[in-house]
Tab-separated table of C-alpha atoms and ligand atoms in Angstrom:
chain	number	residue	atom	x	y	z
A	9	UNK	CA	22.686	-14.039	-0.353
A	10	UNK	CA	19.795	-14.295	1.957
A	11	UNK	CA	21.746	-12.375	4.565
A	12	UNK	CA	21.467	-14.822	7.288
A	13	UNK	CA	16.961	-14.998	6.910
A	14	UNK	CA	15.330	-18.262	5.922
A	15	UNK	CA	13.961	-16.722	2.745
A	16	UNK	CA	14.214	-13.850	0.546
A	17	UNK	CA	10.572	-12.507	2.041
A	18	UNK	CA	11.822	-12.357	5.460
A	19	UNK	CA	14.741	-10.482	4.326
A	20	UNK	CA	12.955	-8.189	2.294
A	21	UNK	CA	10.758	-7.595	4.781
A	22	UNK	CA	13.271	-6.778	7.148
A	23	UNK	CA	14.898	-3.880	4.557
A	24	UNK	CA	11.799	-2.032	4.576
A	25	UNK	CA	13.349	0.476	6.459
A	26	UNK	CA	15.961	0.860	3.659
A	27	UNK	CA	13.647	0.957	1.102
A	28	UNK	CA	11.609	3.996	2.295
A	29	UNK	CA	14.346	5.749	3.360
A	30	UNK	CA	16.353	5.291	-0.034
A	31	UNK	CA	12.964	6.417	-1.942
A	32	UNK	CA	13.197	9.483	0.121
A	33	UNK	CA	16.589	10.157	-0.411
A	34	UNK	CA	17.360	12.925	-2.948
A	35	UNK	CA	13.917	14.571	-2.804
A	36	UNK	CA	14.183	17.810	-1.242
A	37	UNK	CA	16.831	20.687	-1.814
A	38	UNK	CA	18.739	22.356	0.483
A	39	UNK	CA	15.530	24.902	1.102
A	40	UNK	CA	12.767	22.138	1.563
A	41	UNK	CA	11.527	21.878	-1.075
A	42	UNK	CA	10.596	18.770	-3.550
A	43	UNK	CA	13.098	18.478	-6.589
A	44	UNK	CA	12.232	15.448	-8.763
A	45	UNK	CA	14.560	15.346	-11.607
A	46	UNK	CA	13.546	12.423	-13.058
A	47	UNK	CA	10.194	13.565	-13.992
A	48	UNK	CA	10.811	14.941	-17.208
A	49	UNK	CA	7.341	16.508	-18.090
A	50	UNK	CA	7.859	19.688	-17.847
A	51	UNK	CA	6.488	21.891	-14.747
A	52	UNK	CA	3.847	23.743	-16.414
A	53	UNK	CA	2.529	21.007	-18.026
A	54	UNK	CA	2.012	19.297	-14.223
A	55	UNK	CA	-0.051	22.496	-13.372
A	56	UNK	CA	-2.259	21.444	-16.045
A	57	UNK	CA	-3.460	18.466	-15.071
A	58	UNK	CA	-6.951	17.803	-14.142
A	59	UNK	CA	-7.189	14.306	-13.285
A	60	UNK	CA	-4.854	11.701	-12.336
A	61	UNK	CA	-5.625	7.997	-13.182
A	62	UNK	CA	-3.382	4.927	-11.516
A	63	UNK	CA	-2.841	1.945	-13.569
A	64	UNK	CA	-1.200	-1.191	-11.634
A	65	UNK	CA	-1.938	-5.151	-10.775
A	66	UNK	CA	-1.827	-6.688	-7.633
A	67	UNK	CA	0.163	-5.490	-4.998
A	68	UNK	CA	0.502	-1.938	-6.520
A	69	UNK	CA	-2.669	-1.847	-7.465
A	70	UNK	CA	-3.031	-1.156	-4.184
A	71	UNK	CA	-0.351	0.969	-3.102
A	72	UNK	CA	-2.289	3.186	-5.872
A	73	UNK	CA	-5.278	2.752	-3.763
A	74	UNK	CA	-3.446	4.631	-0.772
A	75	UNK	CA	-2.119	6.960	-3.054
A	76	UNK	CA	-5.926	8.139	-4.256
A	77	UNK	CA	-6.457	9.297	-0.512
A	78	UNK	CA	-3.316	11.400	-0.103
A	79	UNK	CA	-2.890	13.308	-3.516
A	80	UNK	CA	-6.637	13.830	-3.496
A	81	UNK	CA	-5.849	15.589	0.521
A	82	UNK	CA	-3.107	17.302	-0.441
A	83	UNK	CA	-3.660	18.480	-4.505
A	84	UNK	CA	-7.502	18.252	-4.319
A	85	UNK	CA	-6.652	16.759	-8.211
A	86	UNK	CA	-9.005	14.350	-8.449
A	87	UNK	CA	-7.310	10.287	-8.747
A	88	UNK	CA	-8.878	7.419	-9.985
A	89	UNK	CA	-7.058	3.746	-9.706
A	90	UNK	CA	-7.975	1.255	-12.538
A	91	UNK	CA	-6.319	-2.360	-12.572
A	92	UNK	CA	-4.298	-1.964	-15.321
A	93	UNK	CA	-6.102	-5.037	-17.427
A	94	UNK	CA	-9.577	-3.419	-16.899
A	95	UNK	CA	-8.540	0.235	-17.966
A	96	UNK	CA	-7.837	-0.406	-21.776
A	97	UNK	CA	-11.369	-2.038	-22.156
A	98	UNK	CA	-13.456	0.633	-20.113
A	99	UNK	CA	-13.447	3.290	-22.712
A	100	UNK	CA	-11.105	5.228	-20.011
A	101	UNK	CA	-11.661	9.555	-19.964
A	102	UNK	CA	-8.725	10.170	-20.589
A	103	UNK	CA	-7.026	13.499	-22.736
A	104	UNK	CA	-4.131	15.502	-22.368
A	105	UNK	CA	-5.046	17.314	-19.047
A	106	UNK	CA	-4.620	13.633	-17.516
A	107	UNK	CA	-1.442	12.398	-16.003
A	108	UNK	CA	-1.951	8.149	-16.155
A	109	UNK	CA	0.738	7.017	-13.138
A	110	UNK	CA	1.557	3.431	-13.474
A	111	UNK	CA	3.070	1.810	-10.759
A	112	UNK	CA	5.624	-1.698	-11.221
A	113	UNK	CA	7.748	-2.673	-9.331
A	114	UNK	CA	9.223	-4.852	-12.340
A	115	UNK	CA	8.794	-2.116	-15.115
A	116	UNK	CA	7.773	-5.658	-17.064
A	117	UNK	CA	4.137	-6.661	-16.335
A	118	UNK	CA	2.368	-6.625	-19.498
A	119	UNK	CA	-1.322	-5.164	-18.656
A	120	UNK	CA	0.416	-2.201	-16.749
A	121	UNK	CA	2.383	-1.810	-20.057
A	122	UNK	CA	-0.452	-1.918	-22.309
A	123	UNK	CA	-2.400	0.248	-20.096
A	124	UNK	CA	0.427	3.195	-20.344
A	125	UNK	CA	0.764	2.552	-24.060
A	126	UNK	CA	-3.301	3.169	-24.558
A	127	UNK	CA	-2.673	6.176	-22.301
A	128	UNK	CA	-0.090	7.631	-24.263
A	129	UNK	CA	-2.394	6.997	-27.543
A	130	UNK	CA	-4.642	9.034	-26.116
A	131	UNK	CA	-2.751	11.847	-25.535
A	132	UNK	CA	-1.702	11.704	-21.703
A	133	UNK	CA	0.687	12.279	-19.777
A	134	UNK	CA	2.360	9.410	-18.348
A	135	UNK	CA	4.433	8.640	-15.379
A	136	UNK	CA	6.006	5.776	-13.861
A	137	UNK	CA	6.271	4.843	-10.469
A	138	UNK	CA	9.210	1.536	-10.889
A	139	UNK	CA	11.615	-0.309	-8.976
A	140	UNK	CA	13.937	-1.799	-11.873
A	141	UNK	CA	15.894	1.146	-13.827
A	142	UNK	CA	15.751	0.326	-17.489
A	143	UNK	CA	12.835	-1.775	-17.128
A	144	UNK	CA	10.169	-1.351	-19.776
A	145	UNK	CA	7.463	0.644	-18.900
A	146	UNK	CA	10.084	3.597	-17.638
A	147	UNK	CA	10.952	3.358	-21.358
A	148	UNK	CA	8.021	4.003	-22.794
A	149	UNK	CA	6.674	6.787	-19.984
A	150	UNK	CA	6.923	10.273	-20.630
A	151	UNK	CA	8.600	10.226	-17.254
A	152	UNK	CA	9.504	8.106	-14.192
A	153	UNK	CA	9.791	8.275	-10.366
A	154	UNK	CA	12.072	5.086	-9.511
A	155	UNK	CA	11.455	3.757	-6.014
A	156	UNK	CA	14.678	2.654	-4.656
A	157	UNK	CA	13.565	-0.488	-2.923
A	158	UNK	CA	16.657	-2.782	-4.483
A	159	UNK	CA	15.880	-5.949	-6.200
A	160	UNK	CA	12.946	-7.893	-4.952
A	161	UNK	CA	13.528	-11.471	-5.452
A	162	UNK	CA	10.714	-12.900	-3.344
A	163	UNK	CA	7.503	-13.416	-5.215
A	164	UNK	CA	5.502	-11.418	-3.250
A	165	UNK	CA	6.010	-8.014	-3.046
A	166	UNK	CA	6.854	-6.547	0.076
A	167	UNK	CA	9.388	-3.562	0.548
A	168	UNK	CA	8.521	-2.348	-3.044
A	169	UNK	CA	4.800	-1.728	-1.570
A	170	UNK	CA	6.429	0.359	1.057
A	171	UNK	CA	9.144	2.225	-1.702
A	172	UNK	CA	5.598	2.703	-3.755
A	173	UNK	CA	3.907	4.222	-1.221
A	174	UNK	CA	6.824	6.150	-0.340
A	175	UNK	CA	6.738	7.520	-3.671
A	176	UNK	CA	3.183	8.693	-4.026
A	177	UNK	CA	3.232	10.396	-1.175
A	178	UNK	CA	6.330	12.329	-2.318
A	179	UNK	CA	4.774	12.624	-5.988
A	180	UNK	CA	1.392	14.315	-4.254
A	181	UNK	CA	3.549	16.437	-2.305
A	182	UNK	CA	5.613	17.793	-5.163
A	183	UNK	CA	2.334	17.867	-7.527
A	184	UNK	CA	1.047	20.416	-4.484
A	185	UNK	CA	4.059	22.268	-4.355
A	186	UNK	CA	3.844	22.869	-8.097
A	187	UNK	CA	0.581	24.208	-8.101
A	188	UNK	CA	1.508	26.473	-5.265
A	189	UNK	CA	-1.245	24.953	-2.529
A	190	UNK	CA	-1.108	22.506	-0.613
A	191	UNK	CA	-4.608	22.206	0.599
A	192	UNK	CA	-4.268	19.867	3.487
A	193	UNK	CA	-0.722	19.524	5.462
A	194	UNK	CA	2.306	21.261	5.205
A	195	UNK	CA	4.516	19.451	2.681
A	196	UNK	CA	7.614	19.628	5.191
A	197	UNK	CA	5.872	18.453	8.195
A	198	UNK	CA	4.799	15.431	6.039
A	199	UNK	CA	8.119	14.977	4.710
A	200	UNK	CA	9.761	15.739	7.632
A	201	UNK	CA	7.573	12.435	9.199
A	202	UNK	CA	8.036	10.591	6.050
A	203	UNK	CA	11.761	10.611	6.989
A	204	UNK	CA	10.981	9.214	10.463
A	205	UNK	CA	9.186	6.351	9.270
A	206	UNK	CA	12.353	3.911	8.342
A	207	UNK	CA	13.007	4.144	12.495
A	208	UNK	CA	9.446	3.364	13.541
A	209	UNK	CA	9.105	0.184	10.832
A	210	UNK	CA	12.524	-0.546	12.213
A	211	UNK	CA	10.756	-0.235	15.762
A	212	UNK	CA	8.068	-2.399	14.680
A	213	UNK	CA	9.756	-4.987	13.165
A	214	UNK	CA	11.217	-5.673	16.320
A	215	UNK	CA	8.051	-6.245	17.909
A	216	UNK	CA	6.860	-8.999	15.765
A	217	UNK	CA	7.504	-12.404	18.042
A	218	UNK	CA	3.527	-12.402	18.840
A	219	UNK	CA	2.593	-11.688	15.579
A	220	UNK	CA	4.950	-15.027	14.370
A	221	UNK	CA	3.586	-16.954	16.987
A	222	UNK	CA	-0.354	-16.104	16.383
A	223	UNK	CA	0.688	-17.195	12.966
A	224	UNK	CA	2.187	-20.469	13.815
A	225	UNK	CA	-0.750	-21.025	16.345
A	226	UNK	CA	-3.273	-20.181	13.632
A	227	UNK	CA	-1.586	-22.399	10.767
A	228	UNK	CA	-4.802	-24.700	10.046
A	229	UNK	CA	-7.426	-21.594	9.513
A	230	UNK	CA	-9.748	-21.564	6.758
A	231	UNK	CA	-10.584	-18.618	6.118
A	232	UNK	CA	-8.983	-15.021	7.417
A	233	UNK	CA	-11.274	-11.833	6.979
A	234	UNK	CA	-9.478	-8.197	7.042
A	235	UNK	CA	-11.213	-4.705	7.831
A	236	UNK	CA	-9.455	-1.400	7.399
A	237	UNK	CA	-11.242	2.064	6.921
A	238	UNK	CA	-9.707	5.019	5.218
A	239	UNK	CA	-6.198	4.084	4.040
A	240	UNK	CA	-6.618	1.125	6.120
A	241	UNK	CA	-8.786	-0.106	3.344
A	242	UNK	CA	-6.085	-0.767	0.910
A	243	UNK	CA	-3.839	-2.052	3.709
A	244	UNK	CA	-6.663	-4.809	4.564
A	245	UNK	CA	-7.025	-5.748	0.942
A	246	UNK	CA	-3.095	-6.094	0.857
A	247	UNK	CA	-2.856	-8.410	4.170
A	248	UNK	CA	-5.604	-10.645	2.297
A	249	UNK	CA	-3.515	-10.629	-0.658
A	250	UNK	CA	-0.226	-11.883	1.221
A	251	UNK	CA	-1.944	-14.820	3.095
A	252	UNK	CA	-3.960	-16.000	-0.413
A	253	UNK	CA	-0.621	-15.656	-2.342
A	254	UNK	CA	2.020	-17.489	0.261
A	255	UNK	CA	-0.355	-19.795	2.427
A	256	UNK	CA	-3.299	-20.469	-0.048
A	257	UNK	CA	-5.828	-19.808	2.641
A	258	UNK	CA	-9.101	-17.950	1.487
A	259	UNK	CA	-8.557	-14.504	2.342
A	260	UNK	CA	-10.926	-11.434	1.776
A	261	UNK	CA	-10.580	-7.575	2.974
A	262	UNK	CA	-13.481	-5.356	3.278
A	263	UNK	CA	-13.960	-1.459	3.774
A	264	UNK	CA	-14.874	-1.665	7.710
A	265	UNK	CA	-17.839	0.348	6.771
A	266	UNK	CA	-19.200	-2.854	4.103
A	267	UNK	CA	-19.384	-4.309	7.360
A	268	UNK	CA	-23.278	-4.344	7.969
A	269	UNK	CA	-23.704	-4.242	4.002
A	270	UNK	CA	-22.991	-7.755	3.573
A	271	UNK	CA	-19.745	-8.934	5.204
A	272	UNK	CA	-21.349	-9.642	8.495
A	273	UNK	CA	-23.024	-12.631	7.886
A	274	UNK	CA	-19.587	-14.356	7.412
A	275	UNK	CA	-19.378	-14.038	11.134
A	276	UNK	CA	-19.175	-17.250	13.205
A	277	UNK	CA	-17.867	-17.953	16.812
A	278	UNK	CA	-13.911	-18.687	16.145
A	279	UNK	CA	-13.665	-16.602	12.999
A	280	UNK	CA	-9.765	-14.769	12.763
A	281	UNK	CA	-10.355	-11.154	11.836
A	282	UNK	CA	-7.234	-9.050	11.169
A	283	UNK	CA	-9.289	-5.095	11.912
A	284	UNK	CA	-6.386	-2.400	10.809
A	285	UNK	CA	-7.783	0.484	13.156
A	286	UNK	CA	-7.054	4.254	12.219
A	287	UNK	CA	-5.508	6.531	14.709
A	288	UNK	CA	-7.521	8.380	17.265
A	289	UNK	CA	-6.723	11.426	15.280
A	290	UNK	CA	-8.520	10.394	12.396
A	291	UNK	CA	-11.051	13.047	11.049
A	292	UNK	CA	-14.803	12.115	11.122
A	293	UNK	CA	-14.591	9.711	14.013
A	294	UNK	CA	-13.444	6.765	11.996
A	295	UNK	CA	-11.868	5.338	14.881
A	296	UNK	CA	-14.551	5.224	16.955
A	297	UNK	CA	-16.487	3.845	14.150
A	298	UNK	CA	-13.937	1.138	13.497
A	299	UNK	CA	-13.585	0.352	16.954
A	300	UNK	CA	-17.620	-0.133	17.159
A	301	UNK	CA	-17.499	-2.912	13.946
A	302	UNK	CA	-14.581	-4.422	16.386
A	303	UNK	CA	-17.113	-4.639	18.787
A	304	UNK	CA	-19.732	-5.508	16.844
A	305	UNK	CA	-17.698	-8.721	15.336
A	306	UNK	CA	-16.203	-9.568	18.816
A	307	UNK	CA	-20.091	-9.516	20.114
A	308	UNK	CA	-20.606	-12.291	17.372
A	309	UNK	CA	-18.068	-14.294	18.506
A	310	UNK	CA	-15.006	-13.211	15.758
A	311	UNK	CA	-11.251	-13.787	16.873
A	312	UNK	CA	-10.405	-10.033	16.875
A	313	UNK	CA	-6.806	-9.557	15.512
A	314	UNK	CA	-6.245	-5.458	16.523
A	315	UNK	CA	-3.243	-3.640	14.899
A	316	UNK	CA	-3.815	0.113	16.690
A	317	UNK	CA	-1.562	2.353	17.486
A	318	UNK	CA	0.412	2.657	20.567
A	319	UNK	CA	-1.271	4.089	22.989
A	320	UNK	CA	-4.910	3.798	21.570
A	321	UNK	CA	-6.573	2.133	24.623
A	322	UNK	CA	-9.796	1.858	23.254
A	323	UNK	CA	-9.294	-1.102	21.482
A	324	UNK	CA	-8.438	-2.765	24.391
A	325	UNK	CA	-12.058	-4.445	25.983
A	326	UNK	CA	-12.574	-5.931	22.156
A	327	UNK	CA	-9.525	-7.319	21.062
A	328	UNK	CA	-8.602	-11.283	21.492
A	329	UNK	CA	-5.186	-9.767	20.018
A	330	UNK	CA	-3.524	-6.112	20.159
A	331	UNK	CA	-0.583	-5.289	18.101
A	332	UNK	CA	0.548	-2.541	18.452
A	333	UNK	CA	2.459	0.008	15.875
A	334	UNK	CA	4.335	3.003	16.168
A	335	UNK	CA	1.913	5.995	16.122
A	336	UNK	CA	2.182	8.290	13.048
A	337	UNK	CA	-0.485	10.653	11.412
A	338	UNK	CA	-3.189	9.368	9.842
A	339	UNK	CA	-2.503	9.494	6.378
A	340	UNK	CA	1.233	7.979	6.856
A	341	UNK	CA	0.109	4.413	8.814
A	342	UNK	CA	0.133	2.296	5.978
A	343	UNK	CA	3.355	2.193	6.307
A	344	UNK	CA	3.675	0.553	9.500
A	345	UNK	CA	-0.042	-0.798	9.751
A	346	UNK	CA	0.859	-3.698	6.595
A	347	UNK	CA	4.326	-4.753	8.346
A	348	UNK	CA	2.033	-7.034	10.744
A	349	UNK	CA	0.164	-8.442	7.647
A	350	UNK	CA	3.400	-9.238	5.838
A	351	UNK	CA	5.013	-10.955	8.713
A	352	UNK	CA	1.769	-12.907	9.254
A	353	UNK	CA	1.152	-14.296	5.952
A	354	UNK	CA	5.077	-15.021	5.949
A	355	UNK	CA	5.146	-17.571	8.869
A	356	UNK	CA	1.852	-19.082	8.937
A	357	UNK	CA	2.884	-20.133	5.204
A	358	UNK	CA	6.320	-20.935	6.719
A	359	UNK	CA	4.615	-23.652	9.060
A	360	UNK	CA	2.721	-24.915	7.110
A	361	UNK	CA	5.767	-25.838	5.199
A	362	UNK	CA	5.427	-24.007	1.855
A	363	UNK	CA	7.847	-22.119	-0.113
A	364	UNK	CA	7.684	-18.677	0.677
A	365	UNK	CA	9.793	-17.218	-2.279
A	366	UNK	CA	8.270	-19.336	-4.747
A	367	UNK	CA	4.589	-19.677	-4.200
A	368	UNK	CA	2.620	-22.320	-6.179
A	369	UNK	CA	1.393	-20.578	-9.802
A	370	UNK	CA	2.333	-17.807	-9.360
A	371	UNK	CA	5.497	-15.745	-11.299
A	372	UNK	CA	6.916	-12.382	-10.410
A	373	UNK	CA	6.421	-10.633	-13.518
A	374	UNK	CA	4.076	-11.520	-15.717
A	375	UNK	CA	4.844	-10.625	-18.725
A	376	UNK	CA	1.435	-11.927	-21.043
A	377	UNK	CA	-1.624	-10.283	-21.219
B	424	LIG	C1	1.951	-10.110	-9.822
B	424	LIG	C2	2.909	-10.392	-8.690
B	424	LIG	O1	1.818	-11.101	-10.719
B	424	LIG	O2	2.283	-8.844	-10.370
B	424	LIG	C3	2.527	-9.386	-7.614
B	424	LIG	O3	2.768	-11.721	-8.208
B	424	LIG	C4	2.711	-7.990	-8.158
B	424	LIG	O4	3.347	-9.551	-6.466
B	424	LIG	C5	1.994	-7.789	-9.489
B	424	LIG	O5	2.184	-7.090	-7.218
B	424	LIG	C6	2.425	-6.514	-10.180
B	424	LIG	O6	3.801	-6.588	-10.498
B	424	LIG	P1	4.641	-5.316	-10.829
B	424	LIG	O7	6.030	-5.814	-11.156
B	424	LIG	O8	3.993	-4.657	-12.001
B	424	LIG	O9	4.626	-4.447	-9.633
């Protein structure tokens, strides 16, 4: 049942391609254009929303995280992501101009739930983003967007991030369409790369002996730090999420910008830092501000661990490490730019000999408050 991996998590992470692709499948008609039947709000009510709000936990928490960067590019809606278990005890703004997206992959965990059912007391609009049909909080949602990522058995999530993200981005693309501007991007050149994305994480996946190795190599380390800019952010705080969750090792990402704010000080010769570097083609010259705190950290004596895109040279005089991923457009990376992570936290937990699937205290759906 394993299909010939050691563990579900290695399996999972090797369907990733799958699970993106089968997200995307179904979205478009024969013109180009997005058709999501299962949203069941209707369309005019979407053109009246003013502000979006993500509830999730954990891993989707942060797939909502991404999400805030692309529907804010591409609907100019503004999007706010709340941990699900904060947003019923913030006095949320919320009325019914405000579409509240949860995101589960279970469709069980019990703060996401609560948060939707406050939402829908409140008189919003609410939309679920879920992995497991017939699952809960698709129940009590006014509509639902299932990500078609198959059952994840594996404790940590993996290919559901990837299905979740895959689903935002197709959500802020029809939530565009709707309203008749897109204000960044064309929404078929962005689907039209969405759709090439199974064969470059397929690509990349295939490149991942260093990245095992490093991990193996690196199995008695302390403490791992992450930096990611843009919606690299997200995809740092993910990668620290994985190696906390599977190998128990102290784990933090920071906004590469924090950098000088604070983070810097943890600096100290020998000190593994995973920096998830935008693509050259980033606007406002985040790369070459990323690839200055790479510098910067190296200069201090930090283990630079560089996931760039192929051909980014740049990188290159900094890095103890380069891995390299497929290039894509900025906005699409974190896609390909967490596979690394994933595969990282997976064997260094593997050598040190702890169960992948089944990590110490922790349960795949939580289903208390
Ligand atoms: C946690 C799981 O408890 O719940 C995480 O360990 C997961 O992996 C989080 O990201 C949210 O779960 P769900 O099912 O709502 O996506």
């Amino acid at each position: 049942e394993k299909g010939g991996y050691a563990t579900f998590m290695e399996k999972e992470i090797h369907e990733q391609p799958h699970a993106v692709a089968d997200t995307l499948l179904g979205r478009t008609d024969d013109a180009g254009r997005l058709v999501l039947d299962e949203v069941r709000i209707p369309e005019e009510r979407l053109r009246q929303v003013e502000r979006i709000t993500i509830v999730a936990c954990g891993t989707a928490a942060y797939a909502g995280m991404v999400a805030k960067y692309a529907i804010e590019h591409w609907t100019r809606i503004p999007v706010e992501v709340a941990l699900a278990h904060e947003f019923r005890y913030c006095d949320p703004i919320v009325d019914e101009n405000t579409l509240v997206v949860s995101i589960s992959q279970s469709g069980e965990t019990m703060d996401t739930l609560m948060a939707v059912k406050h939402a829908a007391e409140l008189g919003a609009m609410t939309l679920s983003i879920c992995n497991t049909h017939g699952s809960t909080i698709p129940r009590e949602s006014d509509a639902v967007l299932y990500t078609h990522a198959g059952p994840e058995i594996a404790v940590a999530s993996t290919k559901a991030f990837l299905a979740q993200i895959t689903a935002c981005y197709v959500l802020g693309l029809y939530l565009a369409q709707l309203r008749g501007e897109t204000y960044a991007d064309d929404a078929r050149a962005v689907m039209a790369e969405l759709h090439e994305m199974p064969a470059k994480i397929e690509d990349l996946l295939g490149r991942m002996g260093r990245v095992q190795e490093m991990a193996e190599f690196m199995s008695d380390s302390r403490a791992v730090l992450f930096l990611g800019r843009h919606v690299g952010y997200p995809v740092a705080l993910e990668g620290a999420l994985k190696l906390k969750e599977l190998a128990y090792i102290h784990a933090e990402g920071f906004a590469a910008g924090e950098l000088k704010h604070g983070p810097i000080a943890l600096i100290e010769p020998g000190q593994p830092v995973f920096v998830v570097v935008p693509s050259p083609e980033t606007p406002h010259e985040l790369h070459k501000k990323v690839v200055s705190n790479i510098q910067e950290i190296r200069a201090r004596g930090a283990r630079t661990l560089v996931i760039a895109h192929d051909g980014d040279e740049d990188v290159e005089p900094f890095a103890s490490e380069v891995i390299r991923i497929p290039h894509c457009s900025p906005m699409l990376a974190p896609l390909l730019a967490v596979v690394p992570l994933q595969v990282f936290a997976l064997h260094l937990a593997s050598a040190k000999g702890l169960d992948v699937d089944q990590p110490r205290n922790l349960a795949k759906s939580v289903t208390v408050e």
